[in-house]
Coordinates of C-alpha atoms in Angstrom, one line a residue:
M16 CA 149.4 116.1 105.8
S17 CA 149.6 118.8 108.4
T18 CA 150.2 117.9 111.9
T19 CA 147.6 120.3 113.1
D20 CA 144.6 118.4 111.6
T21 CA 145.9 114.8 112.1
K22 CA 146.0 112.9 115.3
V23 CA 148.3 109.8 115.6
D24 CA 147.4 106.9 117.8
P25 CA 150.1 106.7 120.5
A26 CA 150.1 102.9 120.1
G27 CA 151.0 103.2 116.5
G28 CA 147.5 102.7 115.1
A29 CA 146.0 104.4 112.1
S30 CA 145.8 108.2 112.0
R31 CA 142.4 110.0 111.7
S32 CA 141.1 113.5 111.2
P33 CA 138.9 115.2 113.8
G34 CA 135.2 115.4 112.8
R35 CA 135.7 113.1 109.8
G36 CA 134.2 109.5 110.0
S37 CA 133.5 107.5 113.0
G38 CA 137.1 107.4 114.1
D39 CA 137.8 103.9 112.9
G40 CA 138.9 104.9 109.4
S41 CA 135.5 104.1 107.8
D42 CA 133.6 106.6 105.6
P43 CA 131.5 109.1 107.6
S44 CA 127.8 108.2 108.1
W45 CA 124.9 110.1 106.6
L46 CA 124.2 111.8 109.9
E47 CA 127.8 112.8 110.4
R48 CA 127.9 114.3 106.9
I49 CA 124.9 116.4 107.8
T50 CA 126.1 117.4 111.2
G51 CA 129.7 117.9 110.1
G52 CA 130.7 117.4 113.7
G53 CA 129.0 120.6 114.7
S54 CA 127.1 121.5 117.9
P55 CA 123.4 120.5 118.2
L56 CA 122.3 124.1 117.6
V57 CA 124.3 124.3 114.3
V58 CA 123.0 120.9 113.3
L59 CA 119.4 122.0 114.0
L60 CA 119.9 125.3 112.1
R61 CA 121.5 123.5 109.1
I62 CA 118.7 120.8 108.9
S63 CA 116.0 123.5 109.2
L64 CA 117.5 125.6 106.4
L65 CA 117.9 122.6 104.1
G66 CA 114.3 121.6 105.0
L67 CA 113.1 125.1 104.2
V68 CA 114.8 125.0 100.8
V69 CA 113.3 121.6 99.9
Y70 CA 109.8 122.7 101.2
N71 CA 109.9 125.8 99.0
A72 CA 110.9 123.7 96.0
V73 CA 108.0 121.3 96.6
V74 CA 105.6 124.2 97.0
F75 CA 106.7 126.0 93.8
T76 CA 106.7 122.8 91.7
A77 CA 103.0 122.6 91.4
R78 CA 102.8 126.3 90.3
L79 CA 105.6 125.9 87.7
V80 CA 104.0 122.8 86.3
D81 CA 100.7 124.6 85.9
E82 CA 102.5 127.4 84.1
R83 CA 104.5 124.9 82.1
A84 CA 107.7 126.7 83.1
W85 CA 109.9 123.6 82.5
L86 CA 113.2 125.5 82.3
A87 CA 112.5 127.3 85.6
L88 CA 111.4 124.0 87.2
G89 CA 114.6 122.2 86.1
A90 CA 116.8 125.1 87.3
M91 CA 115.0 125.2 90.7
W92 CA 115.4 121.5 91.4
L93 CA 119.0 121.5 90.1
A94 CA 119.8 124.3 92.6
T95 CA 117.9 122.5 95.4
V96 CA 119.6 119.2 94.9
G97 CA 123.0 120.9 94.6
L98 CA 122.5 122.8 97.9
V99 CA 121.4 119.7 99.7
W100 CA 124.4 117.7 98.3
L101 CA 126.8 120.5 99.1
F102 CA 125.7 121.1 102.7
T103 CA 125.5 117.4 103.6
R104 CA 129.2 117.0 102.8
P105 CA 132.1 117.9 105.1
G106 CA 134.6 120.5 104.1
R107 CA 134.2 122.4 100.8
I108 CA 134.0 125.6 102.9
P109 CA 134.6 128.0 100.0
A110 CA 131.9 126.4 97.9
K111 CA 129.4 126.7 100.8
F112 CA 129.8 130.5 100.6
I113 CA 130.1 130.9 96.9
V114 CA 127.3 128.7 95.7
P115 CA 124.4 130.2 97.7
G116 CA 125.7 133.7 96.8
T117 CA 125.9 132.8 93.1
I118 CA 122.3 131.4 93.2
F119 CA 121.0 134.6 94.8
L120 CA 122.9 136.6 92.2
L121 CA 121.3 134.7 89.4
V122 CA 117.8 134.8 90.8
F123 CA 117.6 138.4 92.0
Q124 CA 120.1 140.2 89.7
I125 CA 120.8 138.3 86.5
Y126 CA 117.3 136.9 85.9
P127 CA 115.4 140.3 86.4
V128 CA 117.8 142.0 84.0
L129 CA 117.4 139.3 81.3
Y130 CA 113.6 139.2 81.8
T131 CA 113.4 143.0 81.5
G132 CA 115.4 142.7 78.3
Y133 CA 113.0 140.1 77.0
I134 CA 109.9 142.1 77.9
A135 CA 111.4 145.1 76.1
F136 CA 111.0 143.2 72.8
T137 CA 107.3 142.2 73.4
N138 CA 103.9 143.9 73.5
F139 CA 103.4 142.8 77.2
G140 CA 100.9 145.2 78.8
T141 CA 97.2 145.7 79.5
G142 CA 95.2 143.5 77.1
N143 CA 98.3 141.4 76.2
V144 CA 99.2 139.4 79.3
L145 CA 97.9 135.9 78.2
D146 CA 99.3 133.2 76.1
K147 CA 97.6 132.7 72.7
P148 CA 95.5 129.6 73.5
T149 CA 94.0 131.3 76.6
A150 CA 93.3 134.5 74.7
I151 CA 91.4 132.5 72.1
E152 CA 89.4 130.8 74.8
Q153 CA 88.4 134.1 76.3
L154 CA 87.5 135.6 72.9
Q155 CA 85.2 132.8 72.2
A156 CA 83.6 133.0 75.7
Q157 CA 83.0 136.7 75.3
A158 CA 80.9 136.4 72.2
T159 CA 78.0 134.1 72.9
R160 CA 74.3 133.8 72.2
V161 CA 71.6 131.6 73.6
P162 CA 69.8 129.7 70.9
P163 CA 66.1 129.0 71.2
D164 CA 66.7 125.3 71.8
A165 CA 69.5 125.8 74.4
I166 CA 69.8 123.6 77.5
R167 CA 68.5 125.5 80.5
Y168 CA 69.5 125.1 84.1
D169 CA 68.2 125.9 87.6
S170 CA 71.1 128.0 89.1
T171 CA 72.3 128.9 92.6
A172 CA 75.1 131.3 93.2
F173 CA 78.1 130.5 95.4
A174 CA 81.1 132.6 96.5
D175 CA 84.3 132.1 98.4
E176 CA 86.2 134.4 100.8
T177 CA 88.2 136.0 97.9
G178 CA 85.0 137.0 96.1
A179 CA 85.3 134.3 93.4
L180 CA 81.9 133.2 92.1
A181 CA 80.6 129.8 91.1
L182 CA 77.2 128.3 90.0
L183 CA 75.5 125.2 91.1
L184 CA 73.5 124.1 88.0
T185 CA 70.7 121.5 87.7
D186 CA 69.9 120.3 84.2
P187 CA 66.4 119.1 83.0
D188 CA 67.4 115.5 83.9
G189 CA 68.2 116.5 87.5
E190 CA 72.0 116.1 87.2
Q191 CA 73.9 118.7 89.2
L192 CA 77.0 120.4 87.9
F193 CA 79.3 122.9 89.6
G194 CA 80.8 125.6 87.4
T195 CA 83.4 128.3 87.9
S196 CA 85.0 130.6 85.4
E197 CA 87.6 127.9 84.8
E198 CA 85.7 124.6 84.5
L199 CA 82.4 122.7 84.7
T200 CA 82.4 119.6 86.9
P201 CA 79.7 117.1 87.8
L202 CA 78.9 117.6 91.5
D203 CA 79.3 113.9 92.2
D204 CA 82.9 114.1 91.2
L205 CA 83.6 116.7 93.9
G206 CA 84.4 115.3 97.3
D207 CA 84.1 118.3 99.6
V208 CA 80.4 118.9 99.4
T209 CA 78.3 120.0 102.4
T210 CA 74.5 119.5 102.5
E211 CA 71.7 120.3 104.8
G212 CA 68.8 117.9 103.9
E213 CA 68.7 118.0 100.1
Q214 CA 70.2 121.5 99.8
V215 CA 73.9 121.9 98.9
T216 CA 75.3 124.6 101.3
A217 CA 79.0 124.5 100.4
V218 CA 81.3 123.1 97.8
G219 CA 84.9 123.3 98.9
A220 CA 85.7 126.9 99.8
F221 CA 82.5 128.1 98.0
E222 CA 79.4 128.8 100.2
R223 CA 75.9 129.2 99.0
L224 CA 74.5 132.7 98.6
S225 CA 71.0 133.7 99.4
L226 CA 69.1 135.6 96.8
V227 CA 69.6 138.8 98.9
D228 CA 73.4 138.2 99.0
A229 CA 73.4 137.3 95.3
Q230 CA 71.9 140.7 94.5
E231 CA 75.2 142.3 95.7
F232 CA 77.1 140.3 93.0
A233 CA 74.5 140.7 90.3
S234 CA 76.8 142.4 87.8
E235 CA 79.6 140.0 88.4
L236 CA 77.3 137.0 88.1
Q237 CA 75.9 138.3 84.7
E238 CA 79.5 138.5 83.4
L239 CA 80.4 135.0 84.7
R240 CA 80.9 132.5 81.9
V241 CA 81.3 128.8 82.7
P242 CA 83.3 127.2 79.8
T243 CA 81.9 124.2 78.0
D244 CA 83.1 122.3 75.0
D245 CA 81.0 124.3 72.5
G246 CA 80.6 127.6 74.3
A247 CA 79.7 128.7 77.8
I248 CA 76.9 128.6 80.4
Q249 CA 75.7 132.1 81.4
L250 CA 73.0 133.4 83.8
Q251 CA 69.7 134.6 82.5
S252 CA 68.4 135.5 85.9
L253 CA 69.7 134.9 89.5
T254 CA 68.0 131.5 89.5
T255 CA 68.2 130.3 85.9
A256 CA 71.0 129.8 83.4
A257 CA 71.4 128.6 79.8
R258 CA 74.0 127.0 77.6
A259 CA 75.2 129.6 75.1
E260 CA 77.1 129.0 72.0
S261 CA 80.1 131.0 70.8
T262 CA 79.7 133.3 67.8
R263 CA 83.4 133.2 67.2
V264 CA 85.0 130.2 65.6
Y265 CA 88.8 129.7 65.6
D266 CA 90.3 128.0 62.6
E267 CA 93.6 126.5 63.8
E268 CA 94.9 125.6 60.3
Q269 CA 94.4 129.1 58.9
D270 CA 95.0 130.8 62.3
L271 CA 92.0 133.1 62.1
V272 CA 88.8 133.9 64.1
T273 CA 85.5 134.2 62.3
D274 CA 82.4 135.9 63.6
T275 CA 79.6 133.5 62.6
V276 CA 77.0 136.3 62.9
T277 CA 78.7 139.0 60.8
G278 CA 81.1 136.8 58.8
V279 CA 84.0 139.0 59.6
E280 CA 87.4 137.3 59.7
Y281 CA 90.1 138.4 62.2
R282 CA 93.8 137.6 61.5
P283 CA 96.7 137.7 64.0
V284 CA 98.7 141.0 64.0
E285 CA 101.3 141.6 66.7
G286 CA 99.5 139.8 69.4
N287 CA 95.8 140.6 68.5
F288 CA 93.3 139.3 66.1
V289 CA 92.5 142.2 63.7
S290 CA 89.9 142.5 60.9
D291 CA 90.6 144.0 57.5
D292 CA 88.7 147.1 58.7
G293 CA 91.1 147.5 61.7
D294 CA 88.7 146.2 64.3
V295 CA 90.8 144.7 67.1
L296 CA 89.6 141.9 69.4
T297 CA 90.8 141.9 73.0
P298 CA 92.3 140.4 75.0
G299 CA 95.4 139.6 72.9
W300 CA 98.5 137.6 73.8
V301 CA 102.2 138.3 74.5
A302 CA 104.0 138.5 71.2
I303 CA 107.5 139.5 70.1
K304 CA 107.6 143.0 68.5
G305 CA 111.3 143.3 67.8
T306 CA 112.8 146.7 68.3
E307 CA 109.6 148.7 67.9
N308 CA 109.4 149.6 71.6
F309 CA 112.9 151.2 71.3
T310 CA 112.2 153.0 68.1
R311 CA 108.9 154.4 69.4
A312 CA 110.6 156.6 71.9
F313 CA 112.4 158.4 69.0
T314 CA 110.2 158.1 66.0
S315 CA 106.6 158.4 67.3
P316 CA 105.7 162.1 67.2
L317 CA 103.3 161.6 70.1
I318 CA 106.0 160.1 72.3
R319 CA 109.2 161.7 71.0
G320 CA 108.5 165.2 72.3
P321 CA 107.7 164.3 75.9
F322 CA 110.5 161.7 76.0
I323 CA 113.2 164.1 74.8
R324 CA 112.1 166.7 77.4
V325 CA 112.2 164.1 80.1
F326 CA 115.6 162.8 78.8
I327 CA 117.1 166.3 78.8
W328 CA 115.7 167.2 82.3
N329 CA 117.0 163.8 83.6
Y330 CA 120.6 164.8 82.7
A331 CA 120.1 168.4 84.0
F332 CA 118.7 167.1 87.3
A333 CA 121.5 164.5 87.8
I334 CA 124.3 166.9 86.9
G335 CA 122.7 169.8 88.8
S336 CA 122.2 167.7 91.9
V337 CA 125.8 166.5 91.9
F338 CA 127.2 169.9 91.2
L339 CA 125.2 171.8 93.9
T340 CA 125.6 169.2 96.6
F341 CA 129.4 169.0 95.9
V342 CA 129.9 172.7 95.9
L343 CA 127.9 173.3 99.1
G344 CA 129.5 170.3 100.8
L345 CA 133.0 171.3 99.8
G346 CA 132.4 174.9 100.8
L347 CA 131.3 173.8 104.3
A348 CA 134.1 171.3 104.6
L349 CA 136.7 174.0 103.7
A350 CA 135.1 176.4 106.2
L351 CA 135.0 173.9 109.0
N352 CA 138.6 172.6 108.2
E353 CA 140.0 175.9 109.4
P354 CA 141.7 175.2 112.8
R355 CA 141.0 178.7 114.2
M356 CA 137.2 178.1 114.0
R357 CA 135.6 177.3 117.4
S358 CA 133.0 174.5 118.0
R359 CA 133.8 172.8 114.7
R360 CA 132.6 169.4 116.0
L361 CA 129.2 170.9 117.0
Y362 CA 128.8 172.5 113.6
R363 CA 129.8 169.2 111.8
S364 CA 127.3 167.2 113.9
L365 CA 124.5 169.6 113.1
L366 CA 125.2 169.5 109.4
V367 CA 124.9 165.8 109.3
I368 CA 121.3 165.8 110.7
P369 CA 119.6 166.0 107.2
Y370 CA 121.6 162.9 106.2
A371 CA 120.6 161.0 109.3
L372 CA 116.8 161.5 108.8
P373 CA 114.9 159.1 106.5
S374 CA 115.0 160.7 103.0
F375 CA 111.4 159.8 102.2
L376 CA 110.2 161.5 105.4
T377 CA 112.2 164.6 104.6
A378 CA 110.9 164.7 101.1
L379 CA 107.3 164.5 102.3
V380 CA 108.0 167.3 104.9
W381 CA 109.4 169.5 102.1
T382 CA 106.2 168.8 100.0
G383 CA 104.2 170.3 102.8
L384 CA 106.6 173.2 103.3
L385 CA 106.4 174.1 99.6
N386 CA 102.6 173.9 99.4
T387 CA 101.3 177.0 97.7
E388 CA 98.4 177.8 100.1
F389 CA 99.5 176.4 103.4
G390 CA 103.3 175.9 103.1
A391 CA 105.7 177.6 105.5
V392 CA 108.0 178.8 102.6
N393 CA 105.4 181.0 101.1
G394 CA 104.5 182.1 104.6
L395 CA 108.0 183.2 105.4
L396 CA 108.4 184.9 102.0
G397 CA 105.0 186.5 102.2
A398 CA 104.4 185.3 98.6
D399 CA 102.0 183.0 96.8
L400 CA 104.5 181.1 94.6
P401 CA 103.3 177.8 93.0
W402 CA 106.4 175.9 93.9
L403 CA 105.1 172.5 92.9
T404 CA 102.6 173.3 90.1
D405 CA 104.7 175.7 87.9
P406 CA 107.0 173.9 85.5
W407 CA 110.1 175.9 86.3
L408 CA 109.5 176.4 90.0
A409 CA 108.8 172.7 90.3
K410 CA 112.2 172.0 88.8
I411 CA 113.9 174.4 91.2
S412 CA 112.0 172.9 94.1
I413 CA 113.2 169.4 93.2
L414 CA 116.8 170.6 93.0
L415 CA 116.6 172.4 96.4
V416 CA 115.1 169.5 98.1
N417 CA 117.7 167.2 96.7
L418 CA 120.4 169.7 97.7
W419 CA 119.1 169.5 101.3
L420 CA 119.2 165.7 101.2
G421 CA 122.5 165.4 99.5
F422 CA 124.9 168.1 100.8
P423 CA 125.7 166.3 104.1
Y424 CA 127.1 163.3 102.2
M425 CA 129.4 165.5 100.1
F426 CA 130.3 167.4 103.3
L427 CA 131.4 164.2 105.0
V428 CA 133.4 162.7 102.1
T429 CA 135.2 166.0 101.3
T430 CA 136.0 166.6 105.0
G431 CA 137.7 163.3 105.1
A432 CA 139.5 163.9 101.8
L433 CA 140.7 167.3 102.9
Q434 CA 142.3 166.0 106.1
A435 CA 144.2 163.4 104.0
I436 CA 146.0 166.1 102.0
P437 CA 149.5 166.5 103.4
S438 CA 149.8 169.9 105.1
D439 CA 153.5 170.3 104.1
M440 CA 152.3 170.7 100.5
L441 CA 150.2 173.7 101.4
E442 CA 152.9 175.2 103.6
A443 CA 155.5 174.8 100.8
A444 CA 153.1 176.6 98.4
S445 CA 152.7 179.4 101.0
V446 CA 156.5 179.8 101.3
D447 CA 156.6 180.0 97.5
G448 CA 154.1 182.9 97.6
A449 CA 151.0 181.1 96.4
G450 CA 147.7 182.7 97.2
V451 CA 144.5 181.1 98.6
W452 CA 143.0 180.5 95.2
Q453 CA 146.2 179.1 93.7
K454 CA 146.6 176.7 96.6
F455 CA 143.0 175.6 96.2
S456 CA 143.1 175.2 92.4
R457 CA 146.6 173.8 92.1
I458 CA 146.9 171.6 95.2
T459 CA 143.7 171.1 97.2
L460 CA 141.2 170.4 94.3
P461 CA 143.4 168.1 92.2
N462 CA 144.3 165.9 95.3
L463 CA 140.7 166.1 96.4
M464 CA 139.4 164.8 93.0
I465 CA 141.5 161.7 93.2
T466 CA 139.5 160.6 96.2
V467 CA 136.1 162.1 95.4
A468 CA 135.8 161.6 91.7
P469 CA 134.6 158.0 91.9
L470 CA 132.0 159.1 94.5
L471 CA 130.8 161.9 92.2
I472 CA 130.3 159.2 89.5
A473 CA 128.3 157.1 91.9
S474 CA 126.3 160.1 93.0
F475 CA 125.5 160.9 89.4
A476 CA 124.3 157.3 88.8
F477 CA 122.2 157.5 92.0
N478 CA 120.6 160.8 91.1
F479 CA 120.0 159.7 87.5
N480 CA 117.6 157.2 89.0
N481 CA 116.5 159.2 92.0
F482 CA 112.9 158.1 91.9
N483 CA 112.1 158.8 95.6
T484 CA 112.7 162.5 95.6
V485 CA 110.9 163.2 92.3
Y486 CA 108.0 161.0 93.0
L487 CA 107.4 162.0 96.7
V488 CA 107.8 165.8 96.1
T489 CA 106.0 166.4 92.8
R490 CA 105.0 162.9 91.5
G491 CA 106.7 164.0 88.2
G492 CA 104.3 166.9 87.7
P493 CA 103.0 169.3 86.7
P494 CA 101.9 167.3 83.6
I495 CA 103.2 168.2 80.1
Q496 CA 100.2 169.5 78.2
G497 CA 99.3 167.6 75.1
A498 CA 101.5 164.6 75.9
Q499 CA 100.1 161.2 74.8
T500 CA 102.0 159.4 77.6
P501 CA 101.9 160.2 81.3
A502 CA 104.9 162.6 81.3
G503 CA 105.5 165.5 83.7
H504 CA 107.8 168.5 83.7
T505 CA 109.9 167.1 86.6
D506 CA 109.7 163.5 85.5
I507 CA 113.0 161.7 85.1
L508 CA 113.3 158.6 83.0
V509 CA 112.8 156.1 85.9
S510 CA 109.7 157.9 87.2
Y511 CA 108.5 158.2 83.6
V512 CA 108.9 154.4 83.2
Y513 CA 107.0 153.8 86.4
R514 CA 104.1 155.9 85.4
I515 CA 103.9 154.3 82.0
A516 CA 104.0 150.9 83.6
F517 CA 101.6 151.4 86.5
E518 CA 99.7 154.7 86.3
S519 CA 98.8 155.1 82.6
G520 CA 95.1 155.8 82.3
R521 CA 95.1 153.8 79.0
G522 CA 96.5 150.7 80.8
A523 CA 100.0 149.5 81.6
D524 CA 102.6 149.3 78.8
Y525 CA 105.2 147.0 80.3
G526 CA 107.0 146.4 77.0
F527 CA 107.7 150.1 76.4
A528 CA 108.6 150.7 80.0
A529 CA 111.1 147.8 79.9
A530 CA 112.6 149.3 76.7
I531 CA 113.1 152.7 78.4
A532 CA 114.6 150.8 81.4
V533 CA 117.1 149.1 79.1
L534 CA 118.1 152.5 77.6
I535 CA 118.6 153.9 81.1
F536 CA 120.9 151.0 81.9
I537 CA 122.9 151.5 78.8
M538 CA 123.3 155.3 79.3
V539 CA 124.3 154.9 83.0
A540 CA 126.7 152.1 82.2
G541 CA 128.3 154.1 79.4
I542 CA 128.7 157.3 81.5
S543 CA 130.1 155.3 84.4
A544 CA 132.6 153.5 82.2
Y545 CA 133.8 156.8 80.6
S546 CA 134.0 158.6 84.0
F547 CA 136.0 155.8 85.7
R548 CA 138.5 156.0 82.8
Y549 CA 138.7 159.8 83.4
T550 CA 139.3 159.1 87.1
Q551 CA 142.4 157.1 86.1
A552 CA 143.6 160.0 84.1
L553 CA 143.3 162.3 87.2
E554 CA 145.5 159.9 89.2
E555 CA 148.1 160.0 86.4
I556 CA 148.1 163.8 86.5
A557 CA 148.4 164.0 90.3

């Protein structure tokens, strides 16, 4: 045992370690384990953080139970108990750094990647976001009819602050029921009911609507269906409702839905019930589709054309951006590396300004400068060029804006790399009679690439997914005429994925978007791995 962490009783008593136990050789108390012998502020901070962790676990438990996410629930509580156990024990300093970092890595890096991979093999998207039992319930609630002998109710509309609607229903026997889009409950079973005289004015967060206020929600109230065991209750007017029966019957054994009016049977096909005539019932449910989302990009004639154009432009944009920014940055670095030039520090400071400004702000400024009618660029040129609406000019505009944003970075890294090259090598080459180009191509550039090549690879990976510049300057446009997906002439794959997922007029297609995201990941990872191997070859040559 080290003499630095052990104190010996001068009278020859038992030895003890500082901050461990009560000092009499017994095990540390629970309070001492939590405090670890720290200051009151540290103790308070530690207890607060552990309390916050436990509080979040308790809050999310109810939601995960509702969603029946048992695996996530178990993982959450395993992590919570592990953190509490770890941080109420003395020592174990490495684990106290590694374990929280590992948990964050799993939650915010590994899980999103794995979930994206899972979604890529499903039909998840607009119309297919529910599980199968919920989808069947909605299909039955959509198709209803009110029979002549249906039970009828006096109805009053209620609404909460979020705009959710509910109905207070009084049946012919005088029993009052309270119904929402999720359930029908006897009013006597609800505890939080406010009345004025005999009139119910509020139920929980729901407040009674006057007939005038109810008129504002007339369309939403007509679409409201309060589920019952054999159908749903729906409004017939703002003050009356009736129990309707569903015209769609689900046969669990044969797994089919039958329309009792027409007699048409619907069978499950890739997440939707479909009739023999091809009629599709919506909503559907999330179902596994295999590799269809991946193959669609290359085999569907409606998608293949725009996808390949976006794919080619993505590579051209990334390579062009890296090449142009590197050439301009290196040229300026070489010019300002000349000792005879005056005010080099001032010029270097000015050149870094575009890099210091927020890139999204600069991109928006360039969008205004390149405006066809009011932009300063056309004003200076005395022209009327459609910089952002012509397919080729839009591509040039994107590259120029990205050049403006990226050359200061290349200027900085190449300036540092140039100053690291030994000057005696260049002097020796001059003595041997080498010219300017020979010294640059044989000495400066090879030595420069050893340092800069990994940064060029990182720059390529960044520009391959440079969503901000593309989206803020052109929003991916102008659109490709005839494309069946929301593809534009300046779209790169990541902006194409975003528009498919969130801006498609026909609804979001998260499954296809996730498949494209997986393809992007594979391409960038492959290019990066190959490029880093090439970088090692450069070091061997040098």
